[in-house]
PDB file of N, CA and C in Angstrom:
ATOM      1  N   MET Y 608     120.014   3.351  -5.404  1.00 94.00           N
ATOM      2  CA  MET Y 608     120.639   4.178  -4.390  1.00 94.00           C
ATOM      3  C   MET Y 608     120.118   3.738  -3.024  1.00 94.00           C
ATOM      4  N   LYS Y 609     120.996   3.776  -2.030  1.00 96.00           N
ATOM      5  CA  LYS Y 609     120.604   3.393  -0.685  1.00 96.00           C
ATOM      6  C   LYS Y 609     119.704   4.464  -0.073  1.00 96.00           C
ATOM      7  N   THR Y 610     118.620   4.014   0.522  1.00 94.00           N
ATOM      8  CA  THR Y 610     117.695   4.937   1.187  1.00 94.00           C
ATOM      9  C   THR Y 610     118.423   5.732   2.267  1.00 94.00           C
ATOM     10  N   SER Y 611     119.371   5.105   2.932  1.00 94.00           N
ATOM     11  CA  SER Y 611     120.115   5.771   4.008  1.00 94.00           C
ATOM     12  C   SER Y 611     120.999   6.909   3.512  1.00 94.00           C
ATOM     13  N   GLU Y 612     121.220   6.989   2.208  1.00 96.00           N
ATOM     14  CA  GLU Y 612     122.058   8.045   1.634  1.00 96.00           C
ATOM     15  C   GLU Y 612     121.241   9.140   0.945  1.00 96.00           C
ATOM     16  N   LEU Y 613     119.936   8.982   0.870  1.00 97.00           N
ATOM     17  CA  LEU Y 613     119.106  10.003   0.225  1.00 97.00           C
ATOM     18  C   LEU Y 613     119.126  11.293   1.036  1.00 97.00           C
ATOM     19  N   SER Y 614     119.217  12.417   0.324  1.00 97.00           N
ATOM     20  CA  SER Y 614     119.136  13.721   0.976  1.00 97.00           C
ATOM     21  C   SER Y 614     118.697  14.747  -0.062  1.00 97.00           C
ATOM     22  N   GLY Y 615     118.363  15.929   0.421  1.00 97.00           N
ATOM     23  CA  GLY Y 615     117.997  17.030  -0.459  1.00 97.00           C
ATOM     24  C   GLY Y 615     116.858  16.694  -1.410  1.00 97.00           C
ATOM     25  N   ALA Y 616     116.980  17.170  -2.638  1.00 98.00           N
ATOM     26  CA  ALA Y 616     115.922  16.997  -3.634  1.00 98.00           C
ATOM     27  C   ALA Y 616     115.662  15.529  -3.956  1.00 98.00           C
ATOM     28  N   GLN Y 617     116.693  14.687  -3.889  1.00 98.00           N
ATOM     29  CA  GLN Y 617     116.483  13.259  -4.152  1.00 98.00           C
ATOM     30  C   GLN Y 617     115.579  12.637  -3.088  1.00 98.00           C
ATOM     31  N   LEU Y 618     115.811  12.973  -1.829  1.00 98.00           N
ATOM     32  CA  LEU Y 618     114.961  12.467  -0.763  1.00 98.00           C
ATOM     33  C   LEU Y 618     113.538  13.001  -0.925  1.00 98.00           C
ATOM     34  N   ASP Y 619     113.416  14.287  -1.221  1.00 98.00           N
ATOM     35  CA  ASP Y 619     112.101  14.887  -1.431  1.00 98.00           C
ATOM     36  C   ASP Y 619     111.366  14.222  -2.596  1.00 98.00           C
ATOM     37  N   TYR Y 620     112.092  13.899  -3.668  1.00 98.00           N
ATOM     38  CA  TYR Y 620     111.516  13.220  -4.833  1.00 98.00           C
ATOM     39  C   TYR Y 620     110.894  11.887  -4.416  1.00 98.00           C
ATOM     40  N   TRP Y 621     111.635  11.093  -3.625  1.00 97.00           N
ATOM     41  CA  TRP Y 621     111.126   9.783  -3.228  1.00 97.00           C
ATOM     42  C   TRP Y 621     109.995   9.892  -2.219  1.00 97.00           C
ATOM     43  N   VAL Y 622     110.009  10.922  -1.384  1.00 98.00           N
ATOM     44  CA  VAL Y 622     108.865  11.168  -0.503  1.00 98.00           C
ATOM     45  C   VAL Y 622     107.636  11.482  -1.357  1.00 98.00           C
ATOM     46  N   ALA Y 623     107.813  12.300  -2.385  1.00 97.00           N
ATOM     47  CA  ALA Y 623     106.695  12.630  -3.282  1.00 97.00           C
ATOM     48  C   ALA Y 623     106.129  11.362  -3.923  1.00 97.00           C
ATOM     49  N   LYS Y 624     107.008  10.435  -4.313  1.00 96.00           N
ATOM     50  CA  LYS Y 624     106.550   9.166  -4.892  1.00 96.00           C
ATOM     51  C   LYS Y 624     105.727   8.376  -3.865  1.00 96.00           C
ATOM     52  N   VAL Y 625     106.212   8.302  -2.631  1.00 95.00           N
ATOM     53  CA  VAL Y 625     105.474   7.595  -1.588  1.00 95.00           C
ATOM     54  C   VAL Y 625     104.124   8.261  -1.342  1.00 95.00           C
ATOM     55  N   GLU Y 626     104.102   9.589  -1.426  1.00 95.00           N
ATOM     56  CA  GLU Y 626     102.879  10.340  -1.187  1.00 95.00           C
ATOM     57  C   GLU Y 626     101.887  10.269  -2.348  1.00 95.00           C
ATOM     58  N   GLY Y 627     102.267   9.592  -3.427  1.00 93.00           N
ATOM     59  CA  GLY Y 627     101.323   9.362  -4.523  1.00 93.00           C
ATOM     60  C   GLY Y 627     101.393  10.319  -5.689  1.00 93.00           C
ATOM     61  N   PHE Y 628     102.366  11.217  -5.688  1.00 92.00           N
ATOM     62  CA  PHE Y 628     102.528  12.088  -6.852  1.00 92.00           C
ATOM     63  C   PHE Y 628     103.059  11.248  -8.005  1.00 92.00           C
ATOM     64  N   MET Y 629     102.418  11.325  -9.154  1.00 88.00           N
ATOM     65  CA  MET Y 629     102.743  10.447 -10.272  1.00 88.00           C
ATOM     66  C   MET Y 629     104.019  10.841 -10.996  1.00 88.00           C
ATOM     67  N   ARG Y 630     104.263  12.121 -11.135  1.00 91.00           N
ATOM     68  CA  ARG Y 630     105.439  12.562 -11.895  1.00 91.00           C
ATOM     69  C   ARG Y 630     106.202  13.681 -11.199  1.00 91.00           C
ATOM     70  N   PRO Y 631     106.705  13.425 -10.000  1.00 95.00           N
ATOM     71  CA  PRO Y 631     107.555  14.461  -9.405  1.00 95.00           C
ATOM     72  C   PRO Y 631     108.821  14.591 -10.238  1.00 95.00           C
ATOM     73  N   ARG Y 632     109.446  15.735 -10.161  1.00 94.00           N
ATOM     74  CA  ARG Y 632     110.673  15.945 -10.930  1.00 94.00           C
ATOM     75  C   ARG Y 632     111.609  16.854 -10.141  1.00 94.00           C
ATOM     76  N   ILE Y 633     112.882  16.785 -10.494  1.00 95.00           N
ATOM     77  CA  ILE Y 633     113.872  17.643  -9.861  1.00 95.00           C
ATOM     78  C   ILE Y 633     114.346  18.646 -10.898  1.00 95.00           C
ATOM     79  N   GLU Y 634     114.198  19.918 -10.574  1.00 93.00           N
ATOM     80  CA  GLU Y 634     114.672  21.002 -11.447  1.00 93.00           C
ATOM     81  C   GLU Y 634     115.408  22.013 -10.585  1.00 93.00           C
ATOM     82  N   GLY Y 635     116.612  22.340 -10.989  1.00 94.00           N
ATOM     83  CA  GLY Y 635     117.393  23.333 -10.251  1.00 94.00           C
ATOM     84  C   GLY Y 635     117.634  22.942  -8.804  1.00 94.00           C
ATOM     85  N   GLY Y 636     117.753  21.644  -8.538  1.00 95.00           N
ATOM     86  CA  GLY Y 636     118.023  21.174  -7.190  1.00 95.00           C
ATOM     87  C   GLY Y 636     116.818  21.176  -6.269  1.00 95.00           C
ATOM     88  N   VAL Y 637     115.600  21.281  -6.844  1.00 96.00           N
ATOM     89  CA  VAL Y 637     114.373  21.313  -6.055  1.00 96.00           C
ATOM     90  C   VAL Y 637     113.398  20.279  -6.606  1.00 96.00           C
ATOM     91  N   CYS Y 638     112.717  19.570  -5.720  1.00 97.00           N
ATOM     92  CA  CYS Y 638     111.672  18.636  -6.142  1.00 97.00           C
ATOM     93  C   CYS Y 638     110.400  19.430  -6.413  1.00 97.00           C
ATOM     94  N   LEU Y 639     109.813  19.198  -7.585  1.00 96.00           N
ATOM     95  CA  LEU Y 639     108.577  19.863  -7.979  1.00 96.00           C
ATOM     96  C   LEU Y 639     107.481  18.824  -8.186  1.00 96.00           C
ATOM     97  N   VAL Y 640     106.260  19.173  -7.763  1.00 94.00           N
ATOM     98  CA  VAL Y 640     105.089  18.307  -7.936  1.00 94.00           C
ATOM     99  C   VAL Y 640     103.941  19.138  -8.495  1.00 94.00           C
ATOM    100  N   ASP Y 641     102.827  18.499  -8.720  1.00 83.00           N
ATOM    101  CA  ASP Y 641     101.609  19.159  -9.217  1.00 83.00           C
ATOM    102  C   ASP Y 641     101.803  19.797 -10.568  1.00 83.00           C
ATOM    103  N   GLU Y 642     102.048  18.956 -11.553  1.00 71.00           N
ATOM    104  CA  GLU Y 642     102.188  19.472 -12.914  1.00 71.00           C
ATOM    105  C   GLU Y 642     100.895  20.152 -13.329  1.00 71.00           C
ATOM    106  N   PRO Y 643     100.905  21.132 -14.198  1.00 67.00           N
ATOM    107  CA  PRO Y 643     102.060  21.600 -14.942  1.00 67.00           C
ATOM    108  C   PRO Y 643     102.821  22.748 -14.278  1.00 67.00           C
ATOM    109  N   ASP Y 644     102.261  23.366 -13.225  1.00 75.00           N
ATOM    110  CA  ASP Y 644     102.916  24.554 -12.671  1.00 75.00           C
ATOM    111  C   ASP Y 644     104.089  24.255 -11.757  1.00 75.00           C
ATOM    112  N   GLY Y 645     104.233  23.041 -11.266  1.00 83.00           N
ATOM    113  CA  GLY Y 645     105.419  22.644 -10.517  1.00 83.00           C
ATOM    114  C   GLY Y 645     105.600  23.327  -9.182  1.00 83.00           C
ATOM    115  N   GLN Y 646     104.810  22.933  -8.203  1.00 92.00           N
ATOM    116  CA  GLN Y 646     104.962  23.467  -6.852  1.00 92.00           C
ATOM    117  C   GLN Y 646     106.122  22.771  -6.151  1.00 92.00           C
ATOM    118  N   PRO Y 647     106.967  23.508  -5.418  1.00 94.00           N
ATOM    119  CA  PRO Y 647     108.061  22.865  -4.684  1.00 94.00           C
ATOM    120  C   PRO Y 647     107.527  21.977  -3.559  1.00 94.00           C
ATOM    121  N   MET Y 648     108.186  20.865  -3.368  1.00 95.00           N
ATOM    122  CA  MET Y 648     107.883  19.975  -2.248  1.00 95.00           C
ATOM    123  C   MET Y 648     109.207  19.634  -1.586  1.00 95.00           C
ATOM    124  N   ASN Y 649     109.381  20.071  -0.342  1.00 97.00           N
ATOM    125  CA  ASN Y 649     110.644  19.821   0.341  1.00 97.00           C
ATOM    126  C   ASN Y 649     110.424  19.365   1.783  1.00 97.00           C
ATOM    127  N   PRO Y 650     109.855  18.169   1.950  1.00 98.00           N
ATOM    128  CA  PRO Y 650     109.562  17.675   3.292  1.00 98.00           C
ATOM    129  C   PRO Y 650     110.790  17.335   4.123  1.00 98.00           C
ATOM    130  N   SER Y 651     111.947  17.215   3.488  1.00 98.00           N
ATOM    131  CA  SER Y 651     113.158  16.903   4.260  1.00 98.00           C
ATOM    132  C   SER Y 651     113.804  18.154   4.855  1.00 98.00           C
ATOM    133  N   THR Y 652     113.289  19.341   4.513  1.00 97.00           N
ATOM    134  CA  THR Y 652     113.843  20.576   5.075  1.00 97.00           C
ATOM    135  C   THR Y 652     112.778  21.550   5.586  1.00 97.00           C
ATOM    136  N   ASP Y 653     111.518  21.321   5.262  1.00 97.00           N
ATOM    137  CA  ASP Y 653     110.448  22.248   5.625  1.00 97.00           C
ATOM    138  C   ASP Y 653     109.407  21.520   6.484  1.00 97.00           C
ATOM    139  N   TRP Y 654     109.276  21.957   7.744  1.00 98.00           N
ATOM    140  CA  TRP Y 654     108.319  21.316   8.646  1.00 98.00           C
ATOM    141  C   TRP Y 654     106.881  21.456   8.166  1.00 98.00           C
ATOM    142  N   ALA Y 655     106.588  22.485   7.391  1.00 97.00           N
ATOM    143  CA  ALA Y 655     105.227  22.632   6.854  1.00 97.00           C
ATOM    144  C   ALA Y 655     104.892  21.495   5.895  1.00 97.00           C
ATOM    145  N   HIS Y 656     105.899  20.925   5.255  1.00 97.00           N
ATOM    146  CA  HIS Y 656     105.685  19.790   4.352  1.00 97.00           C
ATOM    147  C   HIS Y 656     105.906  18.460   5.063  1.00 97.00           C
ATOM    148  N   GLY Y 657     106.986  18.344   5.834  1.00 98.00           N
ATOM    149  CA  GLY Y 657     107.339  17.082   6.477  1.00 98.00           C
ATOM    150  C   GLY Y 657     106.560  16.795   7.750  1.00 98.00           C
ATOM    151  N   GLY Y 658     106.232  17.829   8.510  1.00 97.00           N
ATOM    152  CA  GLY Y 658     105.523  17.643   9.773  1.00 97.00           C
ATOM    153  C   GLY Y 658     104.206  16.899   9.644  1.00 97.00           C
ATOM    154  N   PRO Y 659     103.343  17.296   8.700  1.00 97.00           N
ATOM    155  CA  PRO Y 659     102.078  16.574   8.541  1.00 97.00           C
ATOM    156  C   PRO Y 659     102.268  15.100   8.156  1.00 97.00           C
ATOM    157  N   ILE Y 660     103.320  14.799   7.399  1.00 96.00           N
ATOM    158  CA  ILE Y 660     103.602  13.403   7.043  1.00 96.00           C
ATOM    159  C   ILE Y 660     103.985  12.624   8.295  1.00 96.00           C
ATOM    160  N   ILE Y 661     104.854  13.204   9.120  1.00 95.00           N
ATOM    161  CA  ILE Y 661     105.275  12.555  10.361  1.00 95.00           C
ATOM    162  C   ILE Y 661     104.065  12.265  11.245  1.00 95.00           C
ATOM    163  N   GLU Y 662     103.199  13.252  11.376  1.00 95.00           N
ATOM    164  CA  GLU Y 662     102.023  13.084  12.233  1.00 95.00           C
ATOM    165  C   GLU Y 662     101.046  12.065  11.651  1.00 95.00           C
ATOM    166  N   ARG Y 663     100.738  12.177  10.381  1.00 94.00           N
ATOM    167  CA  ARG Y 663      99.774  11.269   9.736  1.00 94.00           C
ATOM    168  C   ARG Y 663     100.258   9.824   9.749  1.00 94.00           C
ATOM    169  N   GLN Y 664     101.555   9.627   9.492  1.00 92.00           N
ATOM    170  CA  GLN Y 664     102.110   8.279   9.410  1.00 92.00           C
ATOM    171  C   GLN Y 664     102.614   7.763  10.761  1.00 92.00           C
ATOM    172  N   LYS Y 665     102.511   8.613  11.786  1.00 91.00           N
ATOM    173  CA  LYS Y 665     102.961   8.249  13.132  1.00 91.00           C
ATOM    174  C   LYS Y 665     104.420   7.786  13.127  1.00 91.00           C
ATOM    175  N   ILE Y 666     105.261   8.585  12.494  1.00 93.00           N
ATOM    176  CA  ILE Y 666     106.687   8.290  12.406  1.00 93.00           C
ATOM    177  C   ILE Y 666     107.358   8.739  13.695  1.00 93.00           C
ATOM    178  N   MET Y 667     108.119   7.834  14.302  1.00 93.00           N
ATOM    179  CA  MET Y 667     108.842   8.117  15.536  1.00 93.00           C
ATOM    180  C   MET Y 667     110.126   8.865  15.184  1.00 93.00           C
ATOM    181  N   VAL Y 668     110.412   9.925  15.936  1.00 95.00           N
ATOM    182  CA  VAL Y 668     111.653  10.677  15.740  1.00 95.00           C
ATOM    183  C   VAL Y 668     112.219  11.005  17.120  1.00 95.00           C
ATOM    184  N   THR Y 669     113.511  10.736  17.295  1.00 94.00           N
ATOM    185  CA  THR Y 669     114.154  11.057  18.573  1.00 94.00           C
ATOM    186  C   THR Y 669     115.652  11.307  18.353  1.00 94.00           C
ATOM    187  N   TRP Y 670     116.258  11.955  19.320  1.00 95.00           N
ATOM    188  CA  TRP Y 670     117.691  12.235  19.285  1.00 95.00           C
ATOM    189  C   TRP Y 670     118.423  11.079  19.934  1.00 95.00           C
ATOM    190  N   ASN Y 671     119.536  10.661  19.336  1.00 91.00           N
ATOM    191  CA  ASN Y 671     120.322   9.551  19.878  1.00 91.00           C
ATOM    192  C   ASN Y 671     121.802   9.919  19.855  1.00 91.00           C
ATOM    193  N   ALA Y 672     122.291  10.445  20.931  1.00 89.00           N
ATOM    194  CA  ALA Y 672     123.706  10.781  21.118  1.00 89.00           C
ATOM    195  C   ALA Y 672     124.189  11.883  20.191  1.00 89.00           C
ATOM    196  N   ASP Y 673     124.378  11.609  18.909  1.00 92.00           N
ATOM    197  CA  ASP Y 673     124.915  12.638  18.010  1.00 92.00           C
ATOM    198  C   ASP Y 673     124.168  12.746  16.684  1.00 92.00           C
ATOM    199  N   HIS Y 674     123.008  12.127  16.591  1.00 93.00           N
ATOM    200  CA  HIS Y 674     122.222  12.205  15.357  1.00 93.00           C
ATOM    201  C   HIS Y 674     120.758  11.891  15.660  1.00 93.00           C
ATOM    202  N   TRP Y 675     119.895  12.204  14.715  1.00 96.00           N
ATOM    203  CA  TRP Y 675     118.474  11.905  14.841  1.00 96.00           C
ATOM    204  C   TRP Y 675     118.214  10.504  14.324  1.00 96.00           C
ATOM    205  N   ILE Y 676     117.284   9.805  14.967  1.00 93.00           N
ATOM    206  CA  ILE Y 676     116.855   8.498  14.474  1.00 93.00           C
ATOM    207  C   ILE Y 676     115.342   8.501  14.335  1.00 93.00           C
ATOM    208  N   SER Y 677     114.868   7.643  13.447  1.00 93.00           N
ATOM    209  CA  SER Y 677     113.445   7.622  13.150  1.00 93.00           C
ATOM    210  C   SER Y 677     113.032   6.234  12.711  1.00 93.00           C
ATOM    211  N   GLY Y 678     111.769   5.915  12.942  1.00 88.00           N
ATOM    212  CA  GLY Y 678     111.214   4.651  12.483  1.00 88.00           C
ATOM    213  C   GLY Y 678     109.768   4.840  12.089  1.00 88.00           C
ATOM    214  N   ALA Y 679     109.376   4.203  11.011  1.00 79.00           N
ATOM    215  CA  ALA Y 679     107.986   4.267  10.563  1.00 79.00           C
ATOM    216  C   ALA Y 679     107.139   3.351  11.434  1.00 79.00           C
ATOM    217  N   ASN Y 680     105.875   3.632  11.522  1.00 68.00           N
ATOM    218  CA  ASN Y 680     104.944   2.862  12.340  1.00 68.00           C
ATOM    219  C   ASN Y 680     104.520   1.611  11.573  1.00 68.00           C
ATOM    220  N   ASP Y 681     105.403   0.611  11.537  1.00 61.00           N
ATOM    221  CA  ASP Y 681     105.140  -0.642  10.846  1.00 61.00           C
ATOM    222  C   ASP Y 681     105.134  -1.791  11.834  1.00 61.00           C
ATOM    223  N   ALA Y 682     104.595  -2.899  11.393  1.00 53.00           N
ATOM    224  CA  ALA Y 682     104.640  -4.106  12.212  1.00 53.00           C
ATOM    225  C   ALA Y 682     106.096  -4.519  12.433  1.00 53.00           C
ATOM    226  N   VAL Y 683     106.383  -5.067  13.584  1.00 53.00           N
ATOM    227  CA  VAL Y 683     107.750  -5.448  13.931  1.00 53.00           C
ATOM    228  C   VAL Y 683     108.316  -6.467  12.944  1.00 53.00           C
ATOM    229  N   ASP Y 684     107.458  -7.331  12.406  1.00 58.00           N
ATOM    230  CA  ASP Y 684     107.946  -8.362  11.502  1.00 58.00           C
ATOM    231  C   ASP Y 684     108.020  -7.913  10.038  1.00 58.00           C
ATOM    232  N   ASN Y 685     107.738  -6.640   9.767  1.00 61.00           N
ATOM    233  CA  ASN Y 685     107.858  -6.108   8.413  1.00 61.00           C
ATOM    234  C   ASN Y 685     109.346  -5.988   8.082  1.00 61.00           C
ATOM    235  N   PRO Y 686     109.812  -6.655   7.015  1.00 59.00           N
ATOM    236  CA  PRO Y 686     111.245  -6.595   6.696  1.00 59.00           C
ATOM    237  C   PRO Y 686     111.730  -5.189   6.341  1.00 59.00           C
ATOM    238  N   LYS Y 687     110.817  -4.277   6.021  1.00 59.00           N
ATOM    239  CA  LYS Y 687     111.212  -2.908   5.693  1.00 59.00           C
ATOM    240  C   LYS Y 687     111.309  -2.028   6.939  1.00 59.00           C
ATOM    241  N   SER Y 688     110.890  -2.560   8.092  1.00 64.00           N
ATOM    242  CA  SER Y 688     110.925  -1.795   9.340  1.00 64.00           C
ATOM    243  C   SER Y 688     112.318  -1.827   9.939  1.00 64.00           C
ATOM    244  N   ARG Y 689     112.824  -0.670  10.245  1.00 78.00           N
ATOM    245  CA  ARG Y 689     114.070  -0.541  10.982  1.00 78.00           C
ATOM    246  C   ARG Y 689     114.263   0.917  11.327  1.00 78.00           C
ATOM    247  N   ILE Y 690     115.335   1.212  11.981  1.00 86.00           N
ATOM    248  CA  ILE Y 690     115.612   2.584  12.397  1.00 86.00           C
ATOM    249  C   ILE Y 690     116.465   3.262  11.327  1.00 86.00           C
ATOM    250  N   TRP Y 691     116.108   4.502  11.021  1.00 90.00           N
ATOM    251  CA  TRP Y 691     116.823   5.303  10.026  1.00 90.00           C
ATOM    252  C   TRP Y 691     117.402   6.517  10.718  1.00 90.00           C
ATOM    253  N   SER Y 692     118.521   7.008  10.237  1.00 93.00           N
ATOM    254  CA  SER Y 692     119.164   8.147  10.890  1.00 93.00           C
ATOM    255  C   SER Y 692     119.353   9.293   9.910  1.00 93.00           C
ATOM    256  N   GLY Y 693     119.648  10.459  10.471  1.00 95.00           N
ATOM    257  CA  GLY Y 693     119.905  11.644   9.659  1.00 95.00           C
ATOM    258  C   GLY Y 693     120.450  12.760  10.526  1.00 95.00           C
ATOM    259  N   ARG Y 694     121.024  13.768   9.881  1.00 96.00           N
ATOM    260  CA  ARG Y 694     121.593  14.876  10.650  1.00 96.00           C
ATOM    261  C   ARG Y 694     120.510  15.826  11.164  1.00 96.00           C
ATOM    262  N   THR Y 695     119.280  15.703  10.601  1.00 97.00           N
ATOM    263  CA  THR Y 695     118.131  16.458  11.121  1.00 97.00           C
ATOM    264  C   THR Y 695     116.978  15.482  11.356  1.00 97.00           C
ATOM    265  N   ALA Y 696     116.022  15.907  12.163  1.00 97.00           N
ATOM    266  CA  ALA Y 696     114.851  15.070  12.429  1.00 97.00           C
ATOM    267  C   ALA Y 696     114.058  14.813  11.145  1.00 97.00           C
ATOM    268  N   LEU Y 697     113.934  15.835  10.301  1.00 98.00           N
ATOM    269  CA  LEU Y 697     113.171  15.670   9.065  1.00 98.00           C
ATOM    270  C   LEU Y 697     113.844  14.692   8.105  1.00 98.00           C
ATOM    271  N   ILE Y 698     115.150  14.759   7.992  1.00 97.00           N
ATOM    272  CA  ILE Y 698     115.858  13.822   7.102  1.00 97.00           C
ATOM    273  C   ILE Y 698     115.657  12.390   7.603  1.00 97.00           C
ATOM    274  N   ALA Y 699     115.845  12.160   8.890  1.00 96.00           N
ATOM    275  CA  ALA Y 699     115.661  10.813   9.438  1.00 96.00           C
ATOM    276  C   ALA Y 699     114.238  10.316   9.216  1.00 96.00           C
ATOM    277  N   ALA Y 700     113.253  11.174   9.481  1.00 96.00           N
ATOM    278  CA  ALA Y 700     111.851  10.782   9.333  1.00 96.00           C
ATOM    279  C   ALA Y 700     111.482  10.502   7.879  1.00 96.00           C
ATOM    280  N   MET Y 701     111.969  11.317   6.958  1.00 97.00           N
ATOM    281  CA  MET Y 701     111.625  11.107   5.555  1.00 97.00           C
ATOM    282  C   MET Y 701     112.321   9.873   4.997  1.00 97.00           C
ATOM    283  N   ARG Y 702     113.521   9.557   5.483  1.00 96.00           N
ATOM    284  CA  ARG Y 702     114.177   8.301   5.083  1.00 96.00           C
ATOM    285  C   ARG Y 702     113.338   7.112   5.572  1.00 96.00           C
ATOM    286  N   ALA Y 703     112.835   7.189   6.809  1.00 94.00           N
ATOM    287  CA  ALA Y 703     111.983   6.119   7.335  1.00 94.00           C
ATOM    288  C   ALA Y 703     110.714   5.986   6.506  1.00 94.00           C
ATOM    289  N   HIS Y 704     110.146   7.111   6.098  1.00 94.00           N
ATOM    290  CA  HIS Y 704     108.917   7.109   5.299  1.00 94.00           C
ATOM    291  C   HIS Y 704     109.163   6.451   3.940  1.00 94.00           C
ATOM    292  N   VAL Y 705     110.238   6.821   3.279  1.00 95.00           N
ATOM    293  CA  VAL Y 705     110.573   6.223   1.979  1.00 95.00           C
ATOM    294  C   VAL Y 705     110.849   4.730   2.152  1.00 95.00           C
ATOM    295  N   ALA Y 706     111.592   4.371   3.180  1.00 92.00           N
ATOM    296  CA  ALA Y 706     111.935   2.966   3.409  1.00 92.00           C
ATOM    297  C   ALA Y 706     110.705   2.122   3.710  1.00 92.00           C
ATOM    298  N   SER Y 707     109.689   2.717   4.331  1.00 90.00           N
ATOM    299  CA  SER Y 707     108.480   1.954   4.649  1.00 90.00           C
ATOM    300  C   SER Y 707     107.785   1.464   3.384  1.00 90.00           C
ATOM    301  N   LYS Y 708     108.034   2.142   2.271  1.00 90.00           N
ATOM    302  CA  LYS Y 708     107.438   1.756   0.984  1.00 90.00           C
ATOM    303  C   LYS Y 708     108.433   1.005   0.100  1.00 90.00           C
ATOM    304  N   PHE Y 709     109.670   1.503   0.017  1.00 91.00           N
ATOM    305  CA  PHE Y 709     110.636   0.970  -0.945  1.00 91.00           C
ATOM    306  C   PHE Y 709     111.740   0.121  -0.325  1.00 91.00           C
ATOM    307  N   GLY Y 710     111.917   0.149   0.973  1.00 89.00           N
ATOM    308  CA  GLY Y 710     112.971  -0.648   1.606  1.00 89.00           C
ATOM    309  C   GLY Y 710     114.320   0.051   1.603  1.00 89.00           C
ATOM    310  N   ASP Y 711     115.380  -0.754   1.649  1.00 91.00           N
ATOM    311  CA  ASP Y 711     116.744  -0.249   1.805  1.00 91.00           C
ATOM    312  C   ASP Y 711     117.288   0.494   0.588  1.00 91.00           C
ATOM    313  N   GLU Y 712     116.705   0.250  -0.580  1.00 94.00           N
ATOM    314  CA  GLU Y 712     117.207   0.896  -1.804  1.00 94.00           C
ATOM    315  C   GLU Y 712     116.051   1.364  -2.680  1.00 94.00           C
ATOM    316  N   VAL Y 713     116.321   2.442  -3.416  1.00 94.00           N
ATOM    317  CA  VAL Y 713     115.384   2.949  -4.415  1.00 94.00           C
ATOM    318  C   VAL Y 713     116.099   2.915  -5.768  1.00 94.00           C
ATOM    319  N   PRO Y 714     115.341   2.830  -6.868  1.00 88.00           N
ATOM    320  CA  PRO Y 714     116.009   2.856  -8.184  1.00 88.00           C
ATOM    321  C   PRO Y 714     116.721   4.188  -8.412  1.00 88.00           C
ATOM    322  N   ASP Y 715     117.826   4.158  -9.131  1.00 77.00           N
ATOM    323  CA  ASP Y 715     118.557   5.401  -9.447  1.00 77.00           C
ATOM    324  C   ASP Y 715     117.784   6.249 -10.426  1.00 77.00           C
TER     325      ASP Y 715
END
């Protein structure tokens, strides 16, 4: 799946993978981590989850005409570095975060 098309629980799932959770899962349209009790993780919609990632990873987020754009703090010559967009700042930033690890596509 294209990183640029990730949203909702799928985007949250891949953020959890980047963040080092070994077995995140999607149940009822929500990404759950921390087995066995399954705490929700929704960094693409909750600033309490996504904000610390943006700050820690120094992810750039800005408004550009009619959508949010974001870029991970990578070297300019990193082939995974580029600008990612989304309808919200968190979606754009989390796409950039996932792309910084996995690139343009993630496994289905």
